[in-house]
Short mmCIF file of C-alpha atoms and ligand atoms in Angstrom, two decimals:
data_model
loop_
_atom_site.label_atom_id
_atom_site.label_comp_id
_atom_site.label_asym_id
_atom_site.label_seq_id
_atom_site.Cartn_x
_atom_site.Cartn_y
_atom_site.Cartn_z
CA MET A 1 2.76 36.78 -34.02
CA GLU A 2 2.72 34.99 -30.54
CA ARG A 3 5.50 35.83 -28.63
CA VAL A 4 7.85 32.75 -27.84
CA ARG A 5 7.83 32.67 -23.60
CA ASP A 6 11.27 32.51 -22.71
CA VAL A 7 11.87 29.31 -20.22
CA ARG A 8 14.08 31.16 -17.99
CA GLU A 9 10.63 33.13 -16.81
CA LEU A 10 8.69 29.86 -16.42
CA PRO A 11 8.97 29.51 -12.60
CA LYS A 12 9.76 26.18 -11.55
CA ALA A 13 11.52 23.80 -9.12
CA HIS A 14 14.84 22.38 -9.10
CA LEU A 15 14.88 18.87 -7.30
CA HIS A 16 18.29 17.42 -8.88
CA LEU A 17 21.32 19.43 -8.74
CA HIS A 18 24.69 17.81 -7.35
CA PHE A 19 26.80 19.67 -4.79
CA THR A 20 30.19 19.79 -6.53
CA GLY A 21 28.60 19.47 -9.85
CA SER A 22 26.53 22.94 -9.54
CA MET A 23 29.86 24.80 -9.77
CA ARG A 24 30.34 27.62 -12.43
CA PRO A 25 33.13 26.45 -14.45
CA SER A 26 35.00 29.66 -13.79
CA THR A 27 34.78 29.35 -10.20
CA LEU A 28 36.48 25.70 -10.67
CA LEU A 29 39.22 27.55 -12.70
CA GLU A 30 39.74 30.31 -9.95
CA LEU A 31 39.77 27.69 -6.82
CA ALA A 32 42.43 25.12 -8.52
CA ASP A 33 44.22 28.61 -8.96
CA LYS A 34 43.86 29.22 -5.39
CA TYR A 35 45.28 25.89 -4.15
CA GLY A 36 47.40 25.03 -6.95
CA VAL A 37 45.34 22.44 -8.41
CA ARG A 38 46.39 20.97 -11.54
CA LEU A 39 43.10 20.31 -13.57
CA PRO A 40 42.73 17.69 -16.45
CA ASP A 41 42.08 19.33 -19.54
CA ALA A 42 38.82 17.76 -19.49
CA LEU A 43 37.90 20.49 -16.78
CA THR A 44 39.61 23.74 -18.49
CA GLY A 45 38.65 23.43 -22.25
CA GLY A 46 35.40 25.39 -21.94
CA HIS A 47 33.23 22.96 -23.17
CA PRO A 48 31.83 19.88 -21.31
CA PRO A 49 34.24 16.91 -21.06
CA ASN A 50 33.11 13.49 -23.52
CA LEU A 51 31.59 11.24 -20.93
CA ARG A 52 30.42 7.93 -21.55
CA ALA A 53 29.55 6.47 -18.33
CA THR A 54 27.25 3.28 -19.76
CA ASP A 55 29.95 1.19 -19.07
CA GLU A 56 32.08 0.97 -15.48
CA ARG A 57 35.43 2.82 -16.74
CA GLY A 58 33.62 5.50 -17.99
CA TRP A 59 31.65 6.00 -14.97
CA PHE A 60 34.90 5.81 -13.37
CA ARG A 61 36.01 8.55 -15.17
CA PHE A 62 33.13 10.77 -14.71
CA GLN A 63 33.55 10.28 -10.95
CA ARG A 64 37.43 11.12 -10.93
CA LEU A 65 36.69 14.23 -12.56
CA TYR A 66 33.99 15.19 -10.02
CA ASP A 67 36.49 14.33 -7.19
CA MET A 68 39.05 16.66 -8.98
CA ALA A 69 36.67 19.18 -8.66
CA ARG A 70 35.65 18.48 -5.35
CA SER A 71 39.21 19.07 -3.95
CA CYS A 72 39.24 22.29 -4.99
CA LEU A 73 36.57 22.86 -2.78
CA ARG A 74 38.54 23.70 0.99
CA GLU A 75 37.81 26.18 3.05
CA PRO A 76 34.09 27.28 4.45
CA GLU A 77 34.42 30.71 2.20
CA ASP A 78 34.43 27.84 -1.03
CA ILE A 79 31.50 26.39 -0.07
CA GLN A 80 29.58 29.61 0.67
CA ARG A 81 30.73 31.04 -2.92
CA LEU A 82 29.73 27.80 -4.65
CA VAL A 83 25.89 27.95 -3.08
CA ARG A 84 25.70 31.45 -3.72
CA GLU A 85 26.58 31.25 -6.87
CA ALA A 86 24.12 27.84 -7.51
CA ALA A 87 21.70 30.02 -5.98
CA GLN A 88 22.09 32.94 -8.61
CA GLU A 89 22.41 30.54 -11.54
CA ASP A 90 18.89 29.10 -10.39
CA ILE A 91 17.36 32.35 -10.21
CA ARG A 92 18.53 33.39 -13.62
CA ASP A 93 16.81 30.13 -14.92
CA GLY A 94 13.84 30.73 -12.99
CA SER A 95 14.06 28.51 -10.46
CA GLY A 96 11.83 29.51 -7.48
CA TRP A 97 13.08 26.65 -5.55
CA LEU A 98 16.07 24.59 -5.22
CA GLU A 99 16.91 21.71 -3.38
CA ILE A 100 20.62 20.55 -3.24
CA GLN A 101 22.13 17.13 -3.02
CA VAL A 102 25.26 16.51 -1.01
CA ASP A 103 26.99 13.61 0.72
CA PRO A 104 29.03 15.79 3.39
CA THR A 105 31.17 12.56 3.93
CA SER A 106 33.19 13.87 0.80
CA TYR A 107 33.80 17.02 2.38
CA ALA A 108 34.52 16.08 6.27
CA PRO A 109 38.17 15.89 5.53
CA ARG A 110 38.76 19.07 4.89
CA LEU A 111 36.14 20.60 6.81
CA GLY A 112 36.86 19.18 9.95
CA GLY A 113 34.77 15.94 10.09
CA LEU A 114 31.43 14.95 9.04
CA ILE A 115 29.35 16.93 11.71
CA PRO A 116 31.18 20.32 10.83
CA ALA A 117 31.24 19.72 7.07
CA LEU A 118 27.22 19.66 6.95
CA GLU A 119 27.00 22.58 9.55
CA ILE A 120 29.38 24.33 6.95
CA ILE A 121 26.98 23.33 4.06
CA LEU A 122 23.65 23.97 5.85
CA ASP A 123 25.17 27.61 7.36
CA ALA A 124 26.09 28.54 3.39
CA VAL A 125 22.41 27.17 2.11
CA GLU A 126 20.69 29.07 4.69
CA SER A 127 22.70 32.56 4.27
CA ALA A 128 22.54 31.74 0.25
CA SER A 129 18.86 31.75 0.69
CA ARG A 130 18.70 34.95 2.86
CA GLU A 131 20.47 37.09 0.36
CA THR A 132 19.36 35.93 -3.03
CA GLY A 133 15.78 35.15 -1.71
CA LEU A 134 15.51 31.84 -3.53
CA GLY A 135 13.78 29.28 -1.12
CA MET A 136 16.98 26.04 -0.76
CA ARG A 137 16.84 23.31 1.29
CA VAL A 138 19.34 20.11 1.08
CA LEU A 139 18.75 16.16 0.68
CA VAL A 140 21.83 14.40 2.27
CA ALA A 141 23.02 11.84 -0.46
CA ALA A 142 24.51 8.47 1.04
CA ASN A 143 26.91 7.12 -1.55
CA ARG A 144 26.36 2.99 -2.70
CA MET A 145 29.65 2.78 -3.32
CA LYS A 146 30.18 2.39 0.41
CA HIS A 147 29.00 0.30 3.24
CA PRO A 148 25.53 0.35 4.58
CA LEU A 149 26.32 1.21 7.58
CA ASP A 150 27.76 4.62 6.47
CA ALA A 151 24.49 5.39 5.02
CA ARG A 152 23.03 4.65 8.31
CA THR A 153 25.21 6.84 10.04
CA LEU A 154 24.56 9.45 7.27
CA ALA A 155 20.76 9.08 7.70
CA ARG A 156 20.61 9.91 11.72
CA LEU A 157 22.95 12.84 11.06
CA ALA A 158 20.56 13.81 8.11
CA VAL A 159 17.20 13.44 10.46
CA ARG A 160 19.48 15.64 13.30
CA TYR A 161 19.60 18.45 10.90
CA ALA A 162 15.94 18.12 9.73
CA ASP A 163 15.14 21.70 11.42
CA ARG A 164 18.12 23.19 10.10
CA GLY A 165 17.16 22.81 6.30
CA VAL A 166 17.49 18.92 5.41
CA VAL A 167 14.52 17.78 3.77
CA GLY A 168 15.44 14.44 1.95
CA PHE A 169 17.56 11.69 1.78
CA GLY A 170 19.03 9.99 -1.48
CA LEU A 171 21.18 7.31 -2.71
CA SER A 172 23.82 7.98 -5.59
CA ASN A 173 26.60 6.77 -7.33
CA ASP A 174 26.90 3.52 -9.63
CA GLU A 175 23.80 1.83 -9.84
CA ARG A 176 25.32 -1.18 -10.96
CA ARG A 177 27.15 -1.58 -7.30
CA GLY A 178 25.13 -3.21 -4.33
CA MET A 179 21.45 -3.45 -4.32
CA ALA A 180 19.21 -1.00 -2.95
CA ARG A 181 17.87 -3.31 -0.47
CA ASP A 182 21.48 -2.45 1.37
CA PHE A 183 20.13 0.53 2.32
CA ASP A 184 16.80 -0.45 3.40
CA ARG A 185 17.65 0.02 6.87
CA ALA A 186 19.29 3.82 6.28
CA PHE A 187 16.13 4.88 4.44
CA ALA A 188 14.34 3.60 7.32
CA ILE A 189 15.62 5.58 9.59
CA ALA A 190 15.25 8.89 6.97
CA ARG A 191 11.76 8.29 6.85
CA ASP A 192 11.32 7.95 10.33
CA GLY A 193 12.71 11.09 11.05
CA GLY A 194 10.25 12.92 8.48
CA LEU A 195 12.86 13.06 5.48
CA LEU A 196 11.47 12.48 1.97
CA ALA A 197 13.01 9.26 0.05
CA ALA A 198 14.65 9.80 -3.25
CA PRO A 199 17.16 7.73 -4.21
CA HIS A 200 18.69 7.52 -7.80
CA GLY A 201 17.39 4.54 -9.70
CA GLY A 202 16.61 3.76 -13.34
CA GLU A 203 19.66 5.66 -14.80
CA LEU A 204 22.55 3.53 -15.44
CA THR A 205 20.49 0.22 -15.11
CA GLY A 206 16.52 -0.36 -16.26
CA PRO A 207 13.57 -0.81 -14.83
CA ALA A 208 14.34 -3.04 -11.92
CA SER A 209 16.08 -0.50 -10.26
CA VAL A 210 13.31 2.18 -10.01
CA ARG A 211 11.27 -1.01 -8.42
CA ASP A 212 13.93 -1.87 -6.00
CA CYS A 213 13.59 1.97 -4.95
CA LEU A 214 9.83 1.47 -4.53
CA ASP A 215 9.74 -1.53 -3.23
CA ASP A 216 12.97 -1.40 -0.85
CA LEU A 217 13.56 2.25 0.17
CA HIS A 218 9.52 3.41 -0.30
CA ALA A 219 10.96 6.22 -2.66
CA ARG A 220 8.70 9.45 -2.61
CA ARG A 221 11.17 10.61 -5.55
CA ILE A 222 13.46 9.03 -7.86
CA GLY A 223 16.72 10.69 -9.03
CA HIS A 224 16.38 10.18 -12.90
CA GLY A 225 13.74 7.42 -13.23
CA VAL A 226 13.95 7.34 -16.98
CA ARG A 227 14.41 3.69 -17.56
CA ALA A 228 11.18 3.27 -16.11
CA ALA A 229 9.85 4.15 -19.90
CA GLU A 230 11.16 0.64 -20.59
CA ASP A 231 8.05 -0.73 -18.44
CA PRO A 232 4.88 0.36 -18.84
CA ARG A 233 3.26 -1.48 -15.72
CA LEU A 234 5.87 0.50 -13.91
CA LEU A 235 5.12 3.76 -15.39
CA LYS A 236 1.56 2.63 -14.50
CA ARG A 237 2.59 2.48 -10.96
CA LEU A 238 4.73 5.45 -10.76
CA ALA A 239 1.77 7.78 -12.37
CA GLU A 240 -0.57 6.10 -9.49
CA ARG A 241 1.51 6.91 -6.35
CA GLY A 242 2.36 10.21 -7.89
CA VAL A 243 6.44 9.25 -7.42
CA THR A 244 8.07 12.36 -9.11
CA CYS A 245 11.30 11.32 -11.66
CA GLU A 246 13.69 14.20 -11.25
CA VAL A 247 14.76 13.95 -14.96
CA CYS A 248 17.81 15.29 -16.20
CA PRO A 249 17.90 15.20 -19.90
CA ALA A 250 21.35 16.81 -20.48
CA SER A 251 22.95 14.68 -18.33
CA ASN A 252 21.57 11.47 -19.83
CA VAL A 253 23.01 12.41 -23.20
CA ALA A 254 26.01 13.19 -21.56
CA LEU A 255 26.70 10.04 -19.94
CA GLY A 256 25.38 8.06 -23.01
CA VAL A 257 22.23 6.91 -21.30
CA TYR A 258 20.70 7.75 -24.46
CA GLU A 259 22.38 8.47 -27.89
CA LYS A 260 20.53 12.27 -28.66
CA PRO A 261 18.16 14.43 -26.57
CA GLU A 262 15.16 12.93 -28.88
CA ASP A 263 16.03 9.68 -27.40
CA VAL A 264 15.07 10.71 -23.27
CA PRO A 265 11.70 9.32 -23.21
CA LEU A 266 10.29 12.44 -21.95
CA ARG A 267 7.24 11.81 -23.72
CA THR A 268 6.31 8.77 -22.61
CA LEU A 269 6.86 9.61 -19.38
CA TYR A 270 4.91 12.57 -19.37
CA ASP A 271 1.92 10.40 -21.32
CA ALA A 272 2.04 8.18 -18.92
CA GLY A 273 1.26 10.50 -16.33
CA VAL A 274 4.39 10.21 -14.33
CA PRO A 275 5.02 13.88 -12.69
CA MET A 276 8.47 15.05 -13.85
CA ALA A 277 11.13 17.18 -12.11
CA LEU A 278 13.68 18.45 -14.66
CA GLY A 279 16.65 18.99 -13.37
CA ALA A 280 20.51 19.77 -14.43
CA ASP A 281 21.96 17.11 -12.36
CA ASP A 282 25.85 18.37 -12.91
CA PRO A 283 26.24 21.40 -14.77
CA LEU A 284 29.54 21.72 -14.29
CA LEU A 285 30.36 18.40 -16.08
CA PHE A 286 27.41 18.39 -18.83
CA GLY A 287 27.29 22.32 -19.96
CA SER A 288 23.90 23.35 -19.05
CA ARG A 289 21.65 24.59 -16.10
CA LEU A 290 18.39 24.34 -15.37
CA ALA A 291 16.22 26.35 -18.18
CA ALA A 292 18.20 24.08 -20.83
CA GLN A 293 16.62 21.32 -19.60
CA TYR A 294 13.26 22.93 -20.59
CA GLU A 295 14.26 24.20 -23.67
CA ILE A 296 15.38 20.39 -24.68
CA ALA A 297 11.69 19.22 -23.99
CA ARG A 298 10.50 22.08 -26.22
CA GLN A 299 13.05 21.52 -29.09
CA HIS A 300 13.55 18.19 -29.25
CA HIS A 301 10.05 16.69 -27.83
CA GLY A 302 7.93 19.63 -28.99
CA PHE A 303 6.32 20.21 -25.77
CA ASP A 304 4.18 23.29 -26.10
CA ASP A 305 4.19 26.11 -23.32
CA ALA A 306 0.69 24.41 -21.85
CA GLU A 307 3.08 21.07 -21.36
CA LEU A 308 6.06 23.21 -20.24
CA ALA A 309 3.80 24.97 -17.89
CA GLU A 310 2.27 21.65 -16.40
CA LEU A 311 6.35 20.16 -16.30
CA ALA A 312 6.87 23.29 -14.30
CA ARG A 313 3.72 22.53 -12.12
CA GLN A 314 4.87 18.87 -11.50
CA SER A 315 8.64 19.86 -10.26
CA VAL A 316 7.03 22.39 -7.66
CA ARG A 317 4.26 19.80 -6.56
CA GLY A 318 7.17 17.18 -6.28
CA SER A 319 9.38 19.47 -4.07
CA ALA A 320 9.47 19.96 -0.41
CA ALA A 321 8.19 23.08 -0.75
CA PRO A 322 5.72 24.92 2.04
CA ALA A 323 2.45 24.83 0.37
CA GLU A 324 2.47 28.81 0.85
CA VAL A 325 5.52 28.73 -1.69
CA GLN A 326 4.12 25.95 -4.01
CA GLU A 327 1.28 28.07 -4.08
CA LYS A 328 3.16 31.37 -5.12
CA LEU A 329 4.96 29.33 -7.65
CA LEU A 330 1.97 27.63 -9.18
CA ALA A 331 0.27 30.95 -9.39
CA GLY A 332 3.23 32.06 -11.36
CA VAL A 333 3.20 29.41 -13.80
CA ASP A 334 -0.38 30.38 -14.79
CA GLU A 335 0.72 33.66 -15.49
CA TRP A 336 3.75 32.65 -17.34
CA LEU A 337 1.41 30.77 -19.63
CA ALA A 338 -1.37 33.38 -19.54
CA ALA A 339 1.09 36.46 -20.50
CA GLY A 340 1.73 34.82 -24.05
ZN1 ZN B 401 22.21 12.73 -10.03
#
């Protein structure tokens, strides 16, 4: 009988993971204890909280929980621990390359300002990478609930740290607020500075938000992008341009974007030739990490091992990893498949 290949051993790149959201639940409990923060039951129950972000109240609740968790990260050593553990968890799940996403603005008040916050984060990423051997880089993400001028400031900062580990520029939070084009200048600054444009789109709102990311922000990758499945012409465009969608199935189900894992349109995107990079988004709140996303593709969408290997290749090719890292990971994918 053929051995069932372990998806944790499949080399892959992880391109959609938020900073606080990457925290181990046990670490959150310890940090809350350290600082005397009383966490809401939703964060202490040992199982993911019940969230529905398809209306603004649900999204607000999700953001509040996220903010609570973030308030437990106060000192550089907390940041170092978070990043080191995120790297360890990723390695356990077969990741050979991690791009972690952060809005340093949120950490600035406790870490001495925007620049010190970003430096502490980049230092933590560099040392975690050195200690664990996992290649890691950072996407600086602006918050679309804030003023576009703040995004420009962040984009300039991100560009300034391009040689210290920042590889991309993102845009997160509620897609229903503001227009992508309000942030076009910020993205122009980021792109001119050599950063990859990777805004969120097509999660809480439909295909139009993905088109806006392409037209107005010249996105090379889309955070989520799953709702593009509703528009065949858009799928064709994403496929032709090779724009990678950072698809996060467990997150989509947890936030009510889709009812069930089998409703996430993995097949539609895959069959249309849209490159995907499966990601965990916020494992702290959604209860599953990287390998589990591949498991969803296998269990709920019937991806066989050759197709899972192809998904892993797509994640690697969509990454900002240097060519030699990509080649090594791609060779590892072939080995995984050959060893069946
Ligand atoms: Zn996200």
